[in-house]
Amino acid sequence: MFQAGRFVCGLGIGILVTVCPMYLSEMSSALRRGWLVGHHAIFLVFGYMLSGWVGYACYYATGPLSGFGWRFPLALQCLPALVLLLGSPWLPRSPRWLISKGKFDEAQHVLQRLRQSPDDPDNLAAKEEFFQTKEQIRLEAERLATYGNVWKAVVTKKAYRKRMAIGFLTQWGAEFGGPLIINNYAVLLYTNLGMEGGMPLLLSAVWLTTAGLIYNPLGAWLHDKVNSRRGMYMTGFVGIIISTSCLAAMTAQYAGTTNKVGNGFGIFFITFCDTTMYLYVSEIFPTEIRPIGMGFSLFGQFASTLILLQTAPMGFGNVVIYFFFPETAGLTLEEIAQNFGEEVAVNLTGATDEEKARLDHQLVTGENVQSPVTSELEKETKPLSTNQTEQNMSKAE
């Protein structure tokens, strides 16, 4: 029974941990994406925090209440899932998914609701994003049609292979820093450092509370302020190396002893921040391979957790991140393609004020607007019919 329950829960977690950052990334604007997608990691650790305090409280359920000590934590898992299930019908569908399926009116409506602002009475932000996304998806669908299907493109297209490798390494490398392993075995670690009774459970809950209420929210907030995913990731790796190195040294030196100073240092250096790993992999994939890329990236996270026996963040390194990982901060999901050597249909971030004003005027007046790449394609080839375009978009999905 327990094994079957773990299988069902694991299946659900595997789906949600892939879908949630992808959905949040597609719904957010380029300037607020770090904060919004960062909430995935915030509430992930919030769940750890809640489980820590529930475990600490249930530790004291003894005697006639001994059954409550394990039944209640298992039953409590149903509540968040039930809230998500009941609230799902009110969640809007991703505008990028809607555009890829040819549901343009609904996509425009969703974007206008998401981007509406008193400072933008003409909904220019929504119109620009809709135009850019539509043109980019059409361009990607036309390119993808030359490969036959999306799986073949993932294997044979160099830019896609690079994205898949980076996504996998992002999740793999973050987990090889050791945070999940330390978290899972925190109680044993505190016990080895001389803590007794309910104290290990209490310390684990307190540490998770600081991570859930301070460190992860701070990391999510900094993403849109620092405006550098690579900088955040490299800083995080330096912190992981220092923290786990000191943790290993203090544990080796003072575990099993009564040296309170050494034990205190061993506890102090247990910390992590994981908002970047989910944010970055939700940004780097184009619409047509984003579900595949996210799934493969998260496979890297769980695969590394399975084989990791001890924390040893020695070789992944900031040099690899700096030279191999393209920057994504401040760009729309469509513009990120240019940092992987691909064409971008509409570059709003890099447009001059004159180009932006001309585009806004065309969008407001309803004039026929074409991207530079679309114009070049029409010179080279015959325009695709509406049915052909919709078929290509379906292939892309």
CSV table of C-alpha atoms in Angstrom, one decimal:
chain,number,residue,atom,x,y,z
A,1,MET,CA,0.0,0.0,0.0
A,2,PHE,CA,2.8,2.4,0.9
A,3,GLN,CA,4.8,1.6,-2.2
A,4,ALA,CA,1.7,2.1,-4.4
A,5,GLY,CA,1.0,5.4,-2.7
A,6,ARG,CA,4.6,6.6,-3.2
A,7,PHE,CA,4.4,5.7,-6.9
A,8,VAL,CA,1.2,7.7,-7.4
A,9,CYS,CA,2.6,10.7,-5.4
A,10,GLY,CA,5.9,10.5,-7.2
A,11,LEU,CA,4.1,10.5,-10.6
A,12,GLY,CA,2.1,13.5,-9.6
A,13,ILE,CA,5.2,15.4,-8.3
A,14,GLY,CA,7.1,14.5,-11.5
A,15,ILE,CA,4.4,16.1,-13.6
A,16,LEU,CA,3.9,19.2,-11.5
A,17,VAL,CA,7.6,20.0,-11.0
A,18,THR,CA,7.9,20.0,-14.8
A,19,VAL,CA,4.7,21.8,-15.7
A,20,CYS,CA,4.6,24.5,-13.0
A,21,PRO,CA,7.8,26.5,-13.9
A,22,MET,CA,7.1,26.1,-17.6
A,23,TYR,CA,3.5,27.5,-17.1
A,24,LEU,CA,4.7,30.4,-14.9
A,25,SER,CA,7.4,31.3,-17.4
A,26,GLU,CA,5.0,31.4,-20.3
A,27,MET,CA,2.5,33.5,-18.4
A,28,SER,CA,5.0,36.1,-17.1
A,29,SER,CA,6.5,39.1,-18.8
A,30,ALA,CA,10.3,39.4,-19.4
A,31,LEU,CA,10.7,42.0,-16.6
A,32,ARG,CA,8.9,40.0,-13.9
A,33,ARG,CA,9.7,36.4,-14.9
A,34,GLY,CA,12.4,35.9,-12.3
A,35,TRP,CA,10.0,36.8,-9.4
A,36,LEU,CA,7.1,34.8,-10.7
A,37,VAL,CA,8.9,31.6,-11.7
A,38,GLY,CA,10.9,31.9,-8.5
A,39,HIS,CA,7.6,31.2,-6.6
A,40,HIS,CA,7.9,27.6,-7.8
A,41,ALA,CA,11.0,27.1,-5.7
A,42,ILE,CA,9.6,29.3,-2.9
A,43,PHE,CA,6.5,27.1,-2.4
A,44,LEU,CA,8.5,24.0,-3.0
A,45,VAL,CA,10.6,24.8,0.0
A,46,PHE,CA,7.5,26.1,1.9
A,47,GLY,CA,6.2,22.5,1.6
A,48,TYR,CA,9.4,21.2,3.0
A,49,MET,CA,9.1,23.7,5.8
A,50,LEU,CA,5.5,22.6,6.6
A,51,SER,CA,6.5,19.0,6.6
A,52,GLY,CA,9.4,19.8,9.0
A,53,TRP,CA,7.0,21.4,11.5
A,54,VAL,CA,4.4,18.7,11.1
A,55,GLY,CA,7.1,16.1,11.7
A,56,TYR,CA,8.3,17.9,14.8
A,57,ALA,CA,4.8,18.2,16.2
A,58,CYS,CA,3.9,14.6,15.5
A,59,TYR,CA,7.1,13.4,17.2
A,60,TYR,CA,5.3,14.0,20.5
A,61,ALA,CA,2.3,12.0,19.5
A,62,THR,CA,2.9,9.0,21.8
A,63,GLY,CA,0.8,6.5,23.6
A,64,PRO,CA,-2.8,6.5,22.5
A,65,LEU,CA,-2.0,9.1,19.8
A,66,SER,CA,0.9,7.1,18.3
A,67,GLY,CA,-1.2,6.3,15.2
A,68,PHE,CA,-1.9,10.0,14.6
A,69,GLY,CA,1.9,10.6,14.4
A,70,TRP,CA,2.1,8.9,11.0
A,71,ARG,CA,-1.5,9.0,9.7
A,72,PHE,CA,-1.9,12.7,9.9
A,73,PRO,CA,1.2,13.7,7.9
A,74,LEU,CA,0.1,11.2,5.1
A,75,ALA,CA,-3.5,12.6,5.1
A,76,LEU,CA,-2.3,16.2,5.1
A,77,GLN,CA,-0.7,15.6,1.6
A,78,CYS,CA,-4.2,15.5,0.1
A,79,LEU,CA,-5.1,19.1,1.1
A,80,PRO,CA,-2.7,21.0,-1.3
A,81,ALA,CA,-3.5,18.7,-4.1
A,82,LEU,CA,-7.2,19.2,-3.6
A,83,VAL,CA,-6.8,23.0,-3.6
A,84,LEU,CA,-4.8,22.9,-6.8
A,85,LEU,CA,-7.4,20.5,-8.4
A,86,LEU,CA,-10.4,22.7,-7.5
A,87,GLY,CA,-8.6,25.9,-8.6
A,88,SER,CA,-7.4,24.6,-11.9
A,89,PRO,CA,-10.5,25.5,-13.9
A,90,TRP,CA,-9.9,29.2,-13.2
A,91,LEU,CA,-6.4,29.2,-14.5
A,92,PRO,CA,-6.0,30.7,-17.9
A,93,ARG,CA,-4.4,28.7,-20.7
A,94,SER,CA,-0.9,29.6,-21.8
A,95,PRO,CA,-1.1,32.3,-24.6
A,96,ARG,CA,1.9,30.7,-26.3
A,97,TRP,CA,0.2,27.3,-26.3
A,98,LEU,CA,-3.0,28.9,-27.6
A,99,ILE,CA,-1.2,30.6,-30.4
A,100,SER,CA,0.6,27.4,-31.4
A,101,LYS,CA,-2.9,25.8,-31.7
A,102,GLY,CA,-4.3,28.7,-33.8
A,103,LYS,CA,-6.5,30.0,-31.0
A,104,PHE,CA,-5.6,33.6,-31.6
A,105,ASP,CA,-8.6,35.4,-30.1
A,106,GLU,CA,-8.3,33.6,-26.8
A,107,ALA,CA,-4.6,34.2,-26.7
A,108,GLN,CA,-5.1,37.9,-27.2
A,109,HIS,CA,-7.8,38.0,-24.5
A,110,VAL,CA,-5.5,36.2,-22.0
A,111,LEU,CA,-2.5,38.5,-22.7
A,112,GLN,CA,-4.7,41.6,-22.4
A,113,ARG,CA,-5.9,40.4,-19.0
A,114,LEU,CA,-2.4,39.6,-17.9
A,115,ARG,CA,-0.7,42.8,-19.1
A,116,GLN,CA,-3.5,45.4,-18.6
A,117,SER,CA,-2.3,48.5,-16.8
A,118,PRO,CA,-3.6,52.1,-16.3
A,119,ASP,CA,-0.4,53.3,-17.9
A,120,ASP,CA,-1.1,51.3,-21.1
A,121,PRO,CA,-4.7,52.2,-22.1
A,122,ASP,CA,-4.2,50.8,-25.7
A,123,ASN,CA,-2.9,47.5,-24.4
A,124,LEU,CA,0.3,47.9,-26.4
A,125,ALA,CA,2.3,45.6,-24.2
A,126,ALA,CA,-0.2,42.8,-24.9
A,127,LYS,CA,-0.3,43.5,-28.6
A,128,GLU,CA,3.4,43.6,-28.9
A,129,GLU,CA,3.8,40.3,-27.1
A,130,PHE,CA,1.1,38.7,-29.1
A,131,PHE,CA,2.6,39.8,-32.4
A,132,GLN,CA,6.1,38.8,-31.4
A,133,THR,CA,5.0,35.4,-30.1
A,134,LYS,CA,2.8,34.7,-33.1
A,135,GLU,CA,5.6,35.6,-35.6
A,136,GLN,CA,8.2,33.5,-33.7
A,137,ILE,CA,6.0,30.5,-33.4
A,138,ARG,CA,5.3,30.7,-37.2
A,139,LEU,CA,9.0,31.0,-37.9
A,140,GLU,CA,9.9,28.1,-35.7
A,141,ALA,CA,7.0,26.0,-37.2
A,142,GLU,CA,8.3,26.6,-40.7
A,143,ARG,CA,11.9,25.7,-39.7
A,144,LEU,CA,10.6,22.7,-37.9
A,145,ALA,CA,8.7,21.4,-40.9
A,146,THR,CA,12.0,20.8,-42.7
A,147,TYR,CA,12.9,18.2,-40.0
A,148,GLY,CA,9.7,16.2,-40.3
A,149,ASN,CA,8.9,16.0,-36.5
A,150,VAL,CA,9.9,17.6,-33.3
A,151,TRP,CA,11.9,14.6,-32.0
A,152,LYS,CA,14.1,14.5,-35.0
A,153,ALA,CA,14.7,18.2,-34.7
A,154,VAL,CA,15.7,17.8,-31.0
A,155,VAL,CA,18.3,15.2,-32.0
A,156,THR,CA,19.7,16.7,-35.2
A,157,LYS,CA,19.5,20.5,-34.7
A,158,LYS,CA,22.6,21.9,-33.0
A,159,ALA,CA,20.8,24.7,-31.2
A,160,TYR,CA,18.3,22.3,-29.7
A,161,ARG,CA,20.9,19.8,-28.6
A,162,LYS,CA,22.8,22.6,-26.9
A,163,ARG,CA,19.6,23.6,-25.1
A,164,MET,CA,18.9,20.1,-24.0
A,165,ALA,CA,22.5,19.7,-22.6
A,166,ILE,CA,22.4,23.0,-20.8
A,167,GLY,CA,19.0,22.2,-19.2
A,168,PHE,CA,20.1,18.8,-18.1
A,169,LEU,CA,23.4,20.2,-16.7
A,170,THR,CA,21.6,23.0,-14.9
A,171,GLN,CA,19.4,20.6,-12.9
A,172,TRP,CA,22.1,18.0,-12.5
A,173,GLY,CA,24.8,20.5,-11.3
A,174,ALA,CA,22.5,22.2,-8.8
A,175,GLU,CA,21.5,18.9,-7.2
A,176,PHE,CA,25.2,17.8,-7.1
A,177,GLY,CA,25.7,20.7,-4.8
A,178,GLY,CA,24.0,18.5,-2.3
A,179,PRO,CA,20.9,20.5,-1.0
A,180,LEU,CA,18.3,17.8,-1.4
A,181,ILE,CA,20.6,15.1,0.1
A,182,ILE,CA,21.4,17.3,3.1
A,183,ASN,CA,17.7,18.1,3.5
A,184,ASN,CA,16.6,14.5,3.3
A,185,TYR,CA,19.2,13.4,5.9
A,186,ALA,CA,19.2,16.5,8.0
A,187,VAL,CA,17.8,14.7,11.1
A,188,LEU,CA,20.5,12.1,11.0
A,189,LEU,CA,23.1,14.8,10.5
A,190,TYR,CA,22.0,16.8,13.5
A,191,THR,CA,21.9,13.5,15.5
A,192,ASN,CA,25.5,12.8,14.6
A,193,LEU,CA,26.4,16.3,15.7
A,194,GLY,CA,25.3,15.5,19.2
A,195,MET,CA,21.6,16.6,19.2
A,196,GLU,CA,19.1,14.4,21.0
A,197,GLY,CA,15.3,13.9,21.3
A,198,GLY,CA,13.2,16.2,19.3
A,199,MET,CA,16.0,18.7,18.8
A,200,PRO,CA,17.1,17.4,15.4
A,201,LEU,CA,13.6,17.7,14.1
A,202,LEU,CA,13.2,21.2,15.5
A,203,LEU,CA,16.5,22.3,13.9
A,204,SER,CA,15.6,20.9,10.6
A,205,ALA,CA,12.2,22.7,10.7
A,206,VAL,CA,13.9,26.0,11.7
A,207,TRP,CA,16.5,25.7,8.8
A,208,LEU,CA,13.7,25.0,6.3
A,209,THR,CA,11.8,27.9,7.6
A,210,THR,CA,14.7,30.3,7.0
A,211,ALA,CA,15.1,28.8,3.5
A,212,GLY,CA,11.4,29.1,2.7
A,213,LEU,CA,10.8,32.6,4.2
A,214,ILE,CA,14.1,34.3,3.6
A,215,TYR,CA,16.6,32.7,1.2
A,216,ASN,CA,14.4,31.6,-1.7
A,217,PRO,CA,12.1,34.7,-1.7
A,218,LEU,CA,15.3,36.8,-1.6
A,219,GLY,CA,16.7,34.8,-4.6
A,220,ALA,CA,13.5,35.2,-6.6
A,221,TRP,CA,13.4,39.0,-5.9
A,222,LEU,CA,17.1,39.4,-6.9
A,223,HIS,CA,16.6,37.7,-10.3
A,224,ASP,CA,14.8,40.7,-11.7
A,225,LYS,CA,17.1,43.2,-9.9
A,226,VAL,CA,20.5,41.6,-10.8
A,227,ASN,CA,19.3,40.8,-14.3
A,228,SER,CA,21.8,38.0,-14.8
A,229,ARG,CA,20.9,34.4,-14.6
A,230,ARG,CA,24.5,33.3,-15.0
A,231,GLY,CA,25.7,35.6,-12.3
A,232,MET,CA,23.2,34.3,-9.9
A,233,TYR,CA,24.0,30.7,-10.7
A,234,MET,CA,27.8,31.2,-10.4
A,235,THR,CA,27.4,33.0,-7.1
A,236,GLY,CA,25.2,30.2,-5.9
A,237,PHE,CA,27.9,27.6,-6.8
A,238,VAL,CA,30.6,29.5,-5.0
A,239,GLY,CA,28.3,29.6,-1.9
A,240,ILE,CA,27.6,25.8,-2.2
A,241,ILE,CA,31.3,25.0,-2.5
A,242,ILE,CA,32.1,27.1,0.6
A,243,SER,CA,29.1,25.8,2.6
A,244,THR,CA,29.5,22.1,1.9
A,245,SER,CA,33.3,22.2,2.3
A,246,CYS,CA,32.9,23.8,5.8
A,247,LEU,CA,30.1,21.4,6.6
A,248,ALA,CA,32.2,18.4,5.7
A,249,ALA,CA,35.2,19.7,7.7
A,250,MET,CA,33.2,20.5,10.8
A,251,THR,CA,31.3,17.2,10.6
A,252,ALA,CA,34.5,15.2,10.2
A,253,GLN,CA,36.2,17.0,13.1
A,254,TYR,CA,33.4,17.4,15.6
A,255,ALA,CA,30.7,14.8,14.9
A,256,GLY,CA,30.2,12.6,17.9
A,257,THR,CA,32.0,15.0,20.2
A,258,THR,CA,30.8,17.6,22.7
A,259,ASN,CA,32.5,20.6,21.1
A,260,LYS,CA,29.6,23.0,20.9
A,261,VAL,CA,31.4,25.6,18.7
A,262,GLY,CA,32.4,23.0,16.1
A,263,ASN,CA,28.8,21.5,16.2
A,264,GLY,CA,27.4,25.0,15.7
A,265,PHE,CA,29.6,25.7,12.7
A,266,GLY,CA,28.4,22.3,11.2
A,267,ILE,CA,24.8,23.4,11.5
A,268,PHE,CA,25.4,27.0,10.4
A,269,PHE,CA,26.8,26.1,7.0
A,270,ILE,CA,23.7,24.1,5.9
A,271,THR,CA,21.9,26.4,3.4
A,272,PHE,CA,20.9,26.5,-0.3
A,273,CYS,CA,18.9,28.6,-2.7
A,274,ASP,CA,17.4,26.9,-5.8
A,275,THR,CA,15.3,29.5,-7.6
A,276,THR,CA,17.7,29.8,-10.5
A,277,MET,CA,17.7,26.2,-11.6
A,278,TYR,CA,14.0,26.2,-12.3
A,279,LEU,CA,13.9,29.7,-13.8
A,280,TYR,CA,16.7,29.1,-16.3
A,281,VAL,CA,15.5,25.8,-17.7
A,282,SER,CA,12.0,27.3,-18.1
A,283,GLU,CA,13.4,30.1,-20.3
A,284,ILE,CA,15.9,28.5,-22.7
A,285,PHE,CA,13.6,26.2,-24.8
A,286,PRO,CA,11.4,27.4,-27.7
A,287,THR,CA,7.7,26.7,-27.6
A,288,GLU,CA,7.7,23.6,-29.8
A,289,ILE,CA,10.2,21.7,-27.6
A,290,ARG,CA,9.6,23.3,-24.2
A,291,PRO,CA,7.7,20.3,-22.7
A,292,ILE,CA,10.4,17.9,-24.0
A,293,GLY,CA,13.2,20.1,-22.8
A,294,MET,CA,11.7,20.7,-19.3
A,295,GLY,CA,11.1,17.0,-18.9
A,296,PHE,CA,14.7,16.1,-19.9
A,297,SER,CA,16.1,18.8,-17.6
A,298,LEU,CA,14.1,17.7,-14.6
A,299,PHE,CA,15.2,14.1,-15.3
A,300,GLY,CA,18.8,15.4,-14.7
A,301,GLN,CA,17.7,16.7,-11.2
A,302,PHE,CA,16.2,13.4,-10.1
A,303,ALA,CA,18.8,11.2,-11.7
A,304,SER,CA,21.6,13.1,-9.9
A,305,THR,CA,19.7,12.7,-6.6
A,306,LEU,CA,19.5,9.0,-7.1
A,307,ILE,CA,23.2,8.4,-7.7
A,308,LEU,CA,24.6,11.1,-5.3
A,309,LEU,CA,26.0,9.5,-2.2
A,310,GLN,CA,27.8,12.5,-0.8
A,311,THR,CA,27.9,16.2,-1.5
A,312,ALA,CA,30.9,17.1,-3.7
A,313,PRO,CA,30.4,20.2,-5.8
A,314,MET,CA,34.0,20.3,-7.1
A,315,GLY,CA,34.0,20.1,-10.9
A,316,PHE,CA,30.8,21.6,-12.5
A,317,GLY,CA,32.4,25.0,-12.1
A,318,ASN,CA,31.7,28.6,-12.9
A,319,VAL,CA,33.9,28.5,-16.0
A,320,VAL,CA,31.5,26.1,-17.7
A,321,ILE,CA,28.5,28.3,-16.8
A,322,TYR,CA,30.2,31.5,-18.0
A,323,PHE,CA,31.3,30.2,-21.4
A,324,PHE,CA,28.6,27.7,-22.2
A,325,PHE,CA,25.4,29.0,-20.6
A,326,PRO,CA,23.8,31.9,-22.6
A,327,GLU,CA,22.3,34.8,-20.7
A,328,THR,CA,18.4,34.9,-20.6
A,329,ALA,CA,17.6,37.8,-18.2
A,330,GLY,CA,15.6,40.7,-19.6
A,331,LEU,CA,14.7,38.9,-22.8
A,332,THR,CA,11.3,37.6,-23.8
A,333,LEU,CA,11.0,33.8,-24.3
A,334,GLU,CA,11.0,34.4,-28.1
A,335,GLU,CA,14.2,36.6,-28.1
A,336,ILE,CA,16.2,34.0,-26.1
A,337,ALA,CA,16.5,32.0,-29.3
A,338,GLN,CA,19.1,34.5,-30.7
A,339,ASN,CA,21.5,33.6,-27.9
A,340,PHE,CA,21.5,30.1,-29.3
A,341,GLY,CA,22.3,31.1,-32.8
A,342,GLU,CA,18.8,31.1,-34.2
A,343,GLU,CA,16.7,33.7,-36.0
A,344,VAL,CA,14.2,35.8,-34.1
A,345,ALA,CA,11.1,37.0,-35.9
A,346,VAL,CA,10.6,40.2,-33.8
A,347,ASN,CA,13.2,41.7,-31.5
A,348,LEU,CA,11.4,44.1,-29.2
A,349,THR,CA,14.1,44.4,-26.6
A,350,GLY,CA,16.8,45.4,-29.1
A,351,ALA,CA,14.5,47.7,-31.2
A,352,THR,CA,15.2,51.4,-31.4
A,353,ASP,CA,12.7,53.9,-30.2
A,354,GLU,CA,11.8,54.8,-33.8
A,355,GLU,CA,11.2,51.1,-34.7
A,356,LYS,CA,9.2,50.6,-31.5
A,357,ALA,CA,7.0,53.7,-32.2
A,358,ARG,CA,6.4,52.5,-35.7
A,359,LEU,CA,5.4,49.1,-34.6
A,360,ASP,CA,3.1,50.4,-31.9
A,361,HIS,CA,1.4,52.7,-34.4
A,362,GLN,CA,0.7,49.8,-36.7
A,363,LEU,CA,-0.6,47.6,-33.9
A,364,VAL,CA,-2.9,50.4,-32.6
A,365,THR,CA,-4.3,51.3,-36.1
A,366,GLY,CA,-4.6,47.7,-37.2
A,367,GLU,CA,-2.3,48.0,-40.2
A,368,ASN,CA,-0.8,44.9,-41.7
A,369,VAL,CA,2.4,44.3,-39.7
A,370,GLN,CA,5.2,42.0,-40.8
A,371,SER,CA,8.4,41.1,-39.1
A,372,PRO,CA,11.7,41.5,-41.0
A,373,VAL,CA,12.3,37.8,-41.0
A,374,THR,CA,8.8,37.1,-42.4
A,375,SER,CA,9.5,39.6,-45.2
A,376,GLU,CA,12.8,37.8,-46.1
A,377,LEU,CA,11.1,34.4,-46.1
A,378,GLU,CA,8.4,35.7,-48.5
A,379,LYS,CA,11.1,36.8,-50.9
A,380,GLU,CA,12.7,33.3,-50.8
A,381,THR,CA,9.7,31.1,-50.8
A,382,LYS,CA,6.0,31.1,-51.6
A,383,PRO,CA,3.9,32.1,-48.6
A,384,LEU,CA,2.2,29.2,-46.7
A,385,SER,CA,-1.5,28.9,-46.7
A,386,THR,CA,-3.4,29.3,-43.5
A,387,ASN,CA,-4.1,25.6,-43.3
A,388,GLN,CA,-0.4,24.8,-43.9
A,389,THR,CA,0.7,27.2,-41.2
A,390,GLU,CA,-1.8,25.7,-38.7
A,391,GLN,CA,-0.5,22.2,-39.6
A,392,ASN,CA,3.1,23.3,-39.0
A,393,MET,CA,2.1,24.8,-35.7
A,394,SER,CA,0.5,21.5,-34.7
A,395,LYS,CA,3.7,19.7,-35.6
A,396,ALA,CA,5.7,22.1,-33.5
A,397,GLU,CA,3.6,21.2,-30.5
